[in-house]
mmCIF file of C-alpha atoms in Angstrom:
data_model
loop_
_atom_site.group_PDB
_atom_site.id
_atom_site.type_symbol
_atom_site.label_atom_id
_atom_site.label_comp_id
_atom_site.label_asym_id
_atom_site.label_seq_id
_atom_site.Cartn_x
_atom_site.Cartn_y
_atom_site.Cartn_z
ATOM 1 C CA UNK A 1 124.949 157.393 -56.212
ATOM 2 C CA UNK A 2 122.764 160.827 -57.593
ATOM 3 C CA UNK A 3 119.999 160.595 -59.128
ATOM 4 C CA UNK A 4 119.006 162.628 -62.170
ATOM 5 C CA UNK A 5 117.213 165.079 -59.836
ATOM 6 C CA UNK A 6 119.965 165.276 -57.834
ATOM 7 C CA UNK A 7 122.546 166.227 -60.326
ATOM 8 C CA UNK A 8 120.252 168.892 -62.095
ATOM 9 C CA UNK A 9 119.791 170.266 -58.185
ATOM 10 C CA UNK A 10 123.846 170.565 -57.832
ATOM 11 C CA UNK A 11 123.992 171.660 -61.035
ATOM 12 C CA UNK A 12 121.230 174.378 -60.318
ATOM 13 C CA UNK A 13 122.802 175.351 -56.436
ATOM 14 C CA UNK A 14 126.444 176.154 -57.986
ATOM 15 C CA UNK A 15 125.076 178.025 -61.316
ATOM 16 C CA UNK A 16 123.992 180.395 -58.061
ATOM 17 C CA UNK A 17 127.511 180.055 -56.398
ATOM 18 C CA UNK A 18 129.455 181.671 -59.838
ATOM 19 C CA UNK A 19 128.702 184.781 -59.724
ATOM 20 C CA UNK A 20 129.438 185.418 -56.064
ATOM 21 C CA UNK A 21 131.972 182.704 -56.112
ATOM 22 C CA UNK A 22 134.468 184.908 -54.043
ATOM 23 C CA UNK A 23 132.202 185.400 -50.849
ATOM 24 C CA UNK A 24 131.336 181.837 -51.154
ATOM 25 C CA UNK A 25 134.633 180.236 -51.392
ATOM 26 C CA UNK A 26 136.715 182.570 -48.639
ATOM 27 C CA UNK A 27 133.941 182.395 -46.168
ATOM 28 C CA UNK A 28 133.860 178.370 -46.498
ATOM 29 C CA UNK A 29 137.772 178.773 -46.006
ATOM 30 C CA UNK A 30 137.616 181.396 -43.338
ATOM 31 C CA UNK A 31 135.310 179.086 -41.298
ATOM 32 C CA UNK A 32 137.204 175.849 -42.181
ATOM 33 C CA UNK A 33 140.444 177.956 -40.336
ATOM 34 C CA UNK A 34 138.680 179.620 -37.869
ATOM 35 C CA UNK A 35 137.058 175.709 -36.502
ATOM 36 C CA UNK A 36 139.612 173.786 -37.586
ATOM 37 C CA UNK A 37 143.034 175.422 -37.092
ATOM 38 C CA UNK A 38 145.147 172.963 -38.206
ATOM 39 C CA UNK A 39 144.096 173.485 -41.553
ATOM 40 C CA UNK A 40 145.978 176.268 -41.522
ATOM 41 C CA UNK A 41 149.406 174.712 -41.777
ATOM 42 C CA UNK A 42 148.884 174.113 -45.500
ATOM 43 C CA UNK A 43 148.580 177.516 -46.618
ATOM 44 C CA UNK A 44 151.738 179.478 -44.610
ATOM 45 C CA UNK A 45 152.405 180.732 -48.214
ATOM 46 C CA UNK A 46 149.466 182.481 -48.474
ATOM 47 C CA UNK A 47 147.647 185.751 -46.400
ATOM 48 C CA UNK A 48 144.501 183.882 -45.238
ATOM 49 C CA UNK A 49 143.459 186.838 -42.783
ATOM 50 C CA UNK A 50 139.862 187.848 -43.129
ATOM 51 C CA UNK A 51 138.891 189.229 -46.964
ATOM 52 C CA UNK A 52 142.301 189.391 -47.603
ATOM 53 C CA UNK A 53 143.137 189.353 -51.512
ATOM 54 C CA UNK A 54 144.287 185.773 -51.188
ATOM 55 C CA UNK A 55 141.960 184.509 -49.578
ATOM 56 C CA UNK A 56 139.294 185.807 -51.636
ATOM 57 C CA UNK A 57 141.408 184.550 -54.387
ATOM 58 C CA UNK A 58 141.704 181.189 -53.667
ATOM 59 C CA UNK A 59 138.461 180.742 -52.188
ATOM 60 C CA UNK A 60 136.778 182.047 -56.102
ATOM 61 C CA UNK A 61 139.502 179.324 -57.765
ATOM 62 C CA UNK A 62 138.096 176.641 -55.054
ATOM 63 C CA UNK A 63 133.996 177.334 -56.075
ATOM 64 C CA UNK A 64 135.083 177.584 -60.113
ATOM 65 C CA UNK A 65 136.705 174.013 -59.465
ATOM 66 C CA UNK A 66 133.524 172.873 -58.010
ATOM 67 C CA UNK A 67 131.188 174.295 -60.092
ATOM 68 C CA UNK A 68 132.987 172.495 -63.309
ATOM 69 C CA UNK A 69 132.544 169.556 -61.236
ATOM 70 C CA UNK A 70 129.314 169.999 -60.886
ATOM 71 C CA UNK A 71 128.462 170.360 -64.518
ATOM 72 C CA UNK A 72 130.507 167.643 -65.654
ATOM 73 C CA UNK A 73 129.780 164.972 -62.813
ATOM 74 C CA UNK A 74 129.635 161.807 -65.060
ATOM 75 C CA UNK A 75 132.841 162.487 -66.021
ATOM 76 C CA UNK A 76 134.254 163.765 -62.667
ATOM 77 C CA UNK A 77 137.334 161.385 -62.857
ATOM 78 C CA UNK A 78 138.769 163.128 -66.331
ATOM 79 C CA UNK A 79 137.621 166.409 -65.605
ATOM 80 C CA UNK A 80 139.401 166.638 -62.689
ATOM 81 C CA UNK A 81 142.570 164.281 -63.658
ATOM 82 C CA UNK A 82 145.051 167.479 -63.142
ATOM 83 C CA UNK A 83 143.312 168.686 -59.929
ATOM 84 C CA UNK A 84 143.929 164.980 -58.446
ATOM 85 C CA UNK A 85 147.251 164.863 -59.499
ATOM 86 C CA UNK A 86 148.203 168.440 -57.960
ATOM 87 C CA UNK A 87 146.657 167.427 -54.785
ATOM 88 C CA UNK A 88 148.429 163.507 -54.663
ATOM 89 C CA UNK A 89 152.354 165.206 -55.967
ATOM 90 C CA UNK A 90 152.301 168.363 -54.859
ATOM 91 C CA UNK A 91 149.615 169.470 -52.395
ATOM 92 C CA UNK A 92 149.748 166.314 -50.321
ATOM 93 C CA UNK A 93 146.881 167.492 -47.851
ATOM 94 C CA UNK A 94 146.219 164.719 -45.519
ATOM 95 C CA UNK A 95 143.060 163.494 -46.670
ATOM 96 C CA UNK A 96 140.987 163.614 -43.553
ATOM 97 C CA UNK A 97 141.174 167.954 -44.214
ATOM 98 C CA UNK A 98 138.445 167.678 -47.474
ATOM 99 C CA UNK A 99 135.783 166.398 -45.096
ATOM 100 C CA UNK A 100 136.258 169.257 -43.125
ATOM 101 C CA UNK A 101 136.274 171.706 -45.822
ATOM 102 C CA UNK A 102 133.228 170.017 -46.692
ATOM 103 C CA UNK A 103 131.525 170.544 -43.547
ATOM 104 C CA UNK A 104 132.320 174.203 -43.823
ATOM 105 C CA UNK A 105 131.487 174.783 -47.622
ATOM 106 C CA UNK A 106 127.740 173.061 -46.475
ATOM 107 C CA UNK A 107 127.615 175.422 -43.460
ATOM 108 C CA UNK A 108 128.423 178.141 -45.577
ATOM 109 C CA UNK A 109 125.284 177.252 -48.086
ATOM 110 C CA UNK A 110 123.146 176.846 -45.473
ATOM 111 C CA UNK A 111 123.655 180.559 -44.050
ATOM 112 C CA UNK A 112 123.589 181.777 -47.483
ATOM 113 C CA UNK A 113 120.726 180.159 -48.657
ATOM 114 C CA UNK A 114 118.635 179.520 -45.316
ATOM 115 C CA UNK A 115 115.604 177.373 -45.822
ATOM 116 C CA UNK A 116 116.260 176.858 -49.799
ATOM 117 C CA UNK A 117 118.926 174.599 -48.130
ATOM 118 C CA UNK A 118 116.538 171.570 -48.027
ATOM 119 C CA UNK A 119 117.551 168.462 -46.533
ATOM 120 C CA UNK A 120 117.301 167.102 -50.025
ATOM 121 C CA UNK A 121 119.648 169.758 -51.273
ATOM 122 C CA UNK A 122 121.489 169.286 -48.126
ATOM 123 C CA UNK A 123 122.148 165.193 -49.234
ATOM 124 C CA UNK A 124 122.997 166.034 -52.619
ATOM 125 C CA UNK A 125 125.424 168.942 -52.120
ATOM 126 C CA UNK A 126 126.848 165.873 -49.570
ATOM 127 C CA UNK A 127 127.404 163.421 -51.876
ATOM 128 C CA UNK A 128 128.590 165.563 -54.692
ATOM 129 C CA UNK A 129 131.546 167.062 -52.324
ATOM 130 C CA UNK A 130 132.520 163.937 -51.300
ATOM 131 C CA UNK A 131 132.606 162.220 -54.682
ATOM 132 C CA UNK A 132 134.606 165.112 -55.784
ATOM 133 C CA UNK A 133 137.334 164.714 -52.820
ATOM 134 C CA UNK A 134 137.205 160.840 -53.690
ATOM 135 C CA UNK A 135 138.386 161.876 -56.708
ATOM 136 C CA UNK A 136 140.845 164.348 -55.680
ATOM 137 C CA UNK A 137 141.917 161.842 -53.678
ATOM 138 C CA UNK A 138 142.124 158.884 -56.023
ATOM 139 C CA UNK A 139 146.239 159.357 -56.911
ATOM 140 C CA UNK A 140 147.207 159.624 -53.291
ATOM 141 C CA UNK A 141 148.609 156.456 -53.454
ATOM 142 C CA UNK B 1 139.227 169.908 -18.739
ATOM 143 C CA UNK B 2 138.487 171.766 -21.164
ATOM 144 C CA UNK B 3 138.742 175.940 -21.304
ATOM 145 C CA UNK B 4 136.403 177.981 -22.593
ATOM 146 C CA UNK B 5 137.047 181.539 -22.904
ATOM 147 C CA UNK B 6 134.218 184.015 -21.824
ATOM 148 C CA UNK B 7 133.822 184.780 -25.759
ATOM 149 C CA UNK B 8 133.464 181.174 -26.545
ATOM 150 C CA UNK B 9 130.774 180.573 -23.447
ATOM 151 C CA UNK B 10 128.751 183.660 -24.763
ATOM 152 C CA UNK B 11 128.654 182.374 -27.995
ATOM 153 C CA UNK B 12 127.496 179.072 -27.376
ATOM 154 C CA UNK B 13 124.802 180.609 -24.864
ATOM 155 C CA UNK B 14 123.510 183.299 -28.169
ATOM 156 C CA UNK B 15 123.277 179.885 -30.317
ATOM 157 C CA UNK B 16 121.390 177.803 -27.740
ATOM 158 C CA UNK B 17 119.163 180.999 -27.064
ATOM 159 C CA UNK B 18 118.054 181.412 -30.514
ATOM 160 C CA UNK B 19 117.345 177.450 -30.525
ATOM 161 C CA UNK B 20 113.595 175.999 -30.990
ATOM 162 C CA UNK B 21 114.142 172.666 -29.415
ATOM 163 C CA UNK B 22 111.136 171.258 -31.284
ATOM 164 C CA UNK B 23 111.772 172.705 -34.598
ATOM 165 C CA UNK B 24 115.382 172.515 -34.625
ATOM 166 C CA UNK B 25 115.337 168.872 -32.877
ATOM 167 C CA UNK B 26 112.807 168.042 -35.746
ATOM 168 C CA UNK B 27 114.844 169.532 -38.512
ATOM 169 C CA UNK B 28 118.269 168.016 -37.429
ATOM 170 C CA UNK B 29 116.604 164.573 -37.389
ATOM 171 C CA UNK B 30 115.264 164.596 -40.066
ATOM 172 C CA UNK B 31 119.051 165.496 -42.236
ATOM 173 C CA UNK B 32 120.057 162.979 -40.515
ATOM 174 C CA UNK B 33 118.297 159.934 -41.186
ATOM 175 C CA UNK B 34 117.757 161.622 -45.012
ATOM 176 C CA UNK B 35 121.931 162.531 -45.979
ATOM 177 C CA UNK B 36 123.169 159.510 -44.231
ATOM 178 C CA UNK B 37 120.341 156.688 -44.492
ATOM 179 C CA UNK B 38 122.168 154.148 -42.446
ATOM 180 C CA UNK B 39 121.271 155.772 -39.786
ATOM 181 C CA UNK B 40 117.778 154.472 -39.986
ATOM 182 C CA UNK B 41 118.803 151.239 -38.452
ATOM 183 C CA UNK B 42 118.478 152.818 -35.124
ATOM 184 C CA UNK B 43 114.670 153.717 -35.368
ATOM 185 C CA UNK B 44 113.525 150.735 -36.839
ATOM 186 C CA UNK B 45 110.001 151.769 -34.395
ATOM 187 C CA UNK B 46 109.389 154.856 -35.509
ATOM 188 C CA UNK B 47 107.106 153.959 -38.739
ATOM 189 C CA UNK B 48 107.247 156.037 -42.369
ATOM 190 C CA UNK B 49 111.126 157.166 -42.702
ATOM 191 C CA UNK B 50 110.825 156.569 -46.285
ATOM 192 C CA UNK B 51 111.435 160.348 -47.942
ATOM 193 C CA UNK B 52 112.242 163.854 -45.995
ATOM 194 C CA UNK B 53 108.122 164.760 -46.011
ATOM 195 C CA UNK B 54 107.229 161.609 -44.182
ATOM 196 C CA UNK B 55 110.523 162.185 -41.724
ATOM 197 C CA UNK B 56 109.715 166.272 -41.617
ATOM 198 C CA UNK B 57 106.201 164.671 -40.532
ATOM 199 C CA UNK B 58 106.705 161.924 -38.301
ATOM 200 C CA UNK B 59 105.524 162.784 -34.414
ATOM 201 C CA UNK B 60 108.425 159.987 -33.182
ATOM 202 C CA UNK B 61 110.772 161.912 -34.834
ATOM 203 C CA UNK B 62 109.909 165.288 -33.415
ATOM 204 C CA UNK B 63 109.783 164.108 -29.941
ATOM 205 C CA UNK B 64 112.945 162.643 -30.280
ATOM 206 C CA UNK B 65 114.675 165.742 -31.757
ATOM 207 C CA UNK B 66 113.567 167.304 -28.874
ATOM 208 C CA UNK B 67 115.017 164.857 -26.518
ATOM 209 C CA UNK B 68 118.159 165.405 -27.914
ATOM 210 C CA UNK B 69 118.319 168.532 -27.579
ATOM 211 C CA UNK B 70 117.151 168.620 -24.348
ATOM 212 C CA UNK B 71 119.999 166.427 -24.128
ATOM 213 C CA UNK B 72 122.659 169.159 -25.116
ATOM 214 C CA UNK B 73 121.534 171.535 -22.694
ATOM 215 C CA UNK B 74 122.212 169.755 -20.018
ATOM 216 C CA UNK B 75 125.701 169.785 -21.476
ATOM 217 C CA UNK B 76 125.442 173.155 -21.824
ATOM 218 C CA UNK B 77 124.256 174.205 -17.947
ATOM 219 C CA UNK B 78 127.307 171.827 -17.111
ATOM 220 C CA UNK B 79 129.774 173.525 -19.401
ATOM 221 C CA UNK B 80 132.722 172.427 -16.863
ATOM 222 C CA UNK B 81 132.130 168.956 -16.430
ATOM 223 C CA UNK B 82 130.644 167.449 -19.423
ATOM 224 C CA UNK B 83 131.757 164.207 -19.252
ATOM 225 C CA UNK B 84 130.732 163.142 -15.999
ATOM 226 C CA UNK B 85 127.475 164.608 -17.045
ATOM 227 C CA UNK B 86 127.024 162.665 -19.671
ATOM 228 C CA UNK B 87 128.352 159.654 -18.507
ATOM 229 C CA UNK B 88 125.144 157.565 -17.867
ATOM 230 C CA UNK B 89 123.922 158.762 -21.450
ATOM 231 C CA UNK B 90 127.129 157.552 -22.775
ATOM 232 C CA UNK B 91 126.651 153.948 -21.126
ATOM 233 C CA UNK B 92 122.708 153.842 -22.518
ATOM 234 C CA UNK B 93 124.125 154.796 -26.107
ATOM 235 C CA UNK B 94 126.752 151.962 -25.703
ATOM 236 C CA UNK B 95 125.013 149.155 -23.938
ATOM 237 C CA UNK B 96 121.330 149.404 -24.534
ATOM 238 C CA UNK B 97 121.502 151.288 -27.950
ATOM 239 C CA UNK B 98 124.634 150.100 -29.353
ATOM 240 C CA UNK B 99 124.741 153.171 -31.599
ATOM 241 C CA UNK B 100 127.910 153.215 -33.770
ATOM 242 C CA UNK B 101 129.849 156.325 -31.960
ATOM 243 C CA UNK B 102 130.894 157.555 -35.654
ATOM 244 C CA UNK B 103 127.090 158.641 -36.158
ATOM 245 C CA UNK B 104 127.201 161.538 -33.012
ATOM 246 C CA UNK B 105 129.571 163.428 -35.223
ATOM 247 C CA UNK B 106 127.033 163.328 -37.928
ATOM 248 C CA UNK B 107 124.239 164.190 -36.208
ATOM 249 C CA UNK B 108 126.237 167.502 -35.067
ATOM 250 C CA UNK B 109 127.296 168.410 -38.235
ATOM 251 C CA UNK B 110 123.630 168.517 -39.322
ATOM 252 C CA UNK B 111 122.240 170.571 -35.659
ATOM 253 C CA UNK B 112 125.020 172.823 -37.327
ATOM 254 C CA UNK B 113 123.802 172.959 -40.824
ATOM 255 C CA UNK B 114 120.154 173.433 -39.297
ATOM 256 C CA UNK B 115 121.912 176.292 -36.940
ATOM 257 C CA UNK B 116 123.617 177.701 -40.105
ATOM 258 C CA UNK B 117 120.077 178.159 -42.056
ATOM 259 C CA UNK B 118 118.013 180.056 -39.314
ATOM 260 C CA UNK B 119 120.739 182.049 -37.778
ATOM 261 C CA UNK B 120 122.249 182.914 -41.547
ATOM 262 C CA UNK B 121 124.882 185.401 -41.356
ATOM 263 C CA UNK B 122 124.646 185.979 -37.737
ATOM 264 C CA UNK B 123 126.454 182.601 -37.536
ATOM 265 C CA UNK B 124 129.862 184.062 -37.868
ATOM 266 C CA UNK B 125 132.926 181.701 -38.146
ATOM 267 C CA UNK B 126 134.219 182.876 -34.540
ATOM 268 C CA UNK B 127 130.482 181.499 -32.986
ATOM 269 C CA UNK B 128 130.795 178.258 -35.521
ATOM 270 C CA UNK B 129 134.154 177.741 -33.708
ATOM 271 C CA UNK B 130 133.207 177.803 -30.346
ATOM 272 C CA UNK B 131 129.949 176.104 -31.066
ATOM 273 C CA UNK B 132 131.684 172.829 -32.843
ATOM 274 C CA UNK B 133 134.131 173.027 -30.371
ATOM 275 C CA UNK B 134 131.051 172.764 -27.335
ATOM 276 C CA UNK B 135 129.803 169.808 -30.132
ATOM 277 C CA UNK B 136 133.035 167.693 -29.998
ATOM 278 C CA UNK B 137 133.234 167.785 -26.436
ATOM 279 C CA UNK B 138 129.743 166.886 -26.507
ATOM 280 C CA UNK B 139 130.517 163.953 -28.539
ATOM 281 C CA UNK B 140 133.296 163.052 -27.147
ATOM 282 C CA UNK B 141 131.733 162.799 -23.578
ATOM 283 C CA UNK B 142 128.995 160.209 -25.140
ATOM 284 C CA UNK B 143 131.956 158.044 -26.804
ATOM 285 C CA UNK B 144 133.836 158.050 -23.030
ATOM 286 C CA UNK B 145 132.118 154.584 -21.733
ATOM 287 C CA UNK B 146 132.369 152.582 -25.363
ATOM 288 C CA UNK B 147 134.868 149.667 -24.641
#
């Protein structure tokens, strides 16, 4: 459940994450590989070594997705309808790996925002990223 | 038992060295009982949890922050032999407090996101491994005596 103030905070945070969405999104990936290697396994197709082009790559497409998200969170179940279905047919991830990328996208905030990461900001961010892998999640089965 | 490399030792000593107990303890607290409000149902005592000013404020809080992490060091001087370490700890969180195990995970995730703020970019991804990986043995020491 967010509350008004909540959402315009989310919506506030990511406007800050577009711009440098590339930094944001490979070093939340980096870290989720680095502490959790068995994330790894789902990305064999890809070069995930530090700043690598791929990982910077996918880590800008990951922080776009969320920012959309973020701007359209009443309607978080249509806007991300094709997202959810590439993740339930295609990408099957096991569904315990979004906490974890979680985790590491909110440890990543934190170290690039310091003390602007409030605990208030802090609970938001945390229920908007797990209402968004809910969602991801929804088609699974 | 569980290996740690020298890099991973050294990097868990740099984190714990740059650690205010009080502040940190404080701060970690305080995201915890304000992201995941269940977890309020274990200080029932402590008085005004209502918002994150009245946590941030609240001298029960504080000195419990820094009981846990007082707590944590003694994992950390013990680096080798956690779990016996912790074992009566892990009996006093089972049979006295009867704290759902489920909620020591969360509590590390925030002394991580508290880590993450004041140590900033110094808080590489190689010293976030080894750190979380010092956390879930930590954790799972204190789950050892729930049956």
């Amino acid at each position: 459940m967010l509350s008004n103030t909540e959402k315009e905070l989310i919506v506030q945070i990511w406007d800050k994450m577009i711009p440098v969405a590339e930094d944001i999104g490979s070093e939340a990936l980096l870290r989720m590989f680095t502490t959790f290697p068995k994330t790894k396994t789902y990305f064999s197709h890809l070069d995930i070594s530090p700043r690598s082009e791929h990982l910077r790559c996918h880590g800008k497409k990951l922080v776009q997705a969320l920012a959309e998200g973020a701007r359209n969170i009443s309607t978080l179940t249509t806007t991300l309808a094709p997202l959810s279905r590439f993740h339930a047919y295609q990408l099957r991830i096991h569904p315990t790996n979004f906490k974890l990328f979680n985790h590491c996208i909110l440890v990543t905030l934190a170290c690039h925002m310091g003390e602007n990461f409030t605990p208030v900001a802090h609970a938001a961010i945390d229920k908007f990223l797990s209402a968004f892998s809910a969602v991801l999640a929804e088609k699974f089965r | 038992m569980v290996q740690w490399t020298a890099e991973e030792r050294a990097a868990i000593q740099a984190v714990f060295a740059k650690l205010d107990y009080k502040s940190v303890g404080l701060e970690s607290l305080t995201r915890l009982l304000v992201v995941y409000p269940w977890t309020r149902r274990y200080f029932g005592g402590f008085g005004n949890l209502f918002n994150s000013e009245a946590i941030m404020a609240n001298p029960k809080v504080a000195a419990h922050g820094t009981v846990v992490l007082q707590g944590l060091e003694m994992a950390l001087k013990n680096m080798d032999d956690i779990k016996n370490t912790y074992a009566s700890l892990s009996e006093l969180h089972s049979e006295k407090l009867q704290v759902d195990p489920g909620n020591f995970q969360l509590f590390g995730d925030c002394l991580t996101v508290v880590i993450a703020t004041r140590m900033r970019t110094e808080f590489t991804p190689d010293i976030q491994a080894a750190w979380q990986k010092f956390l879930a043995v930590a954790v799972s020491a204190l789950r050892k005596q729930y049956n």
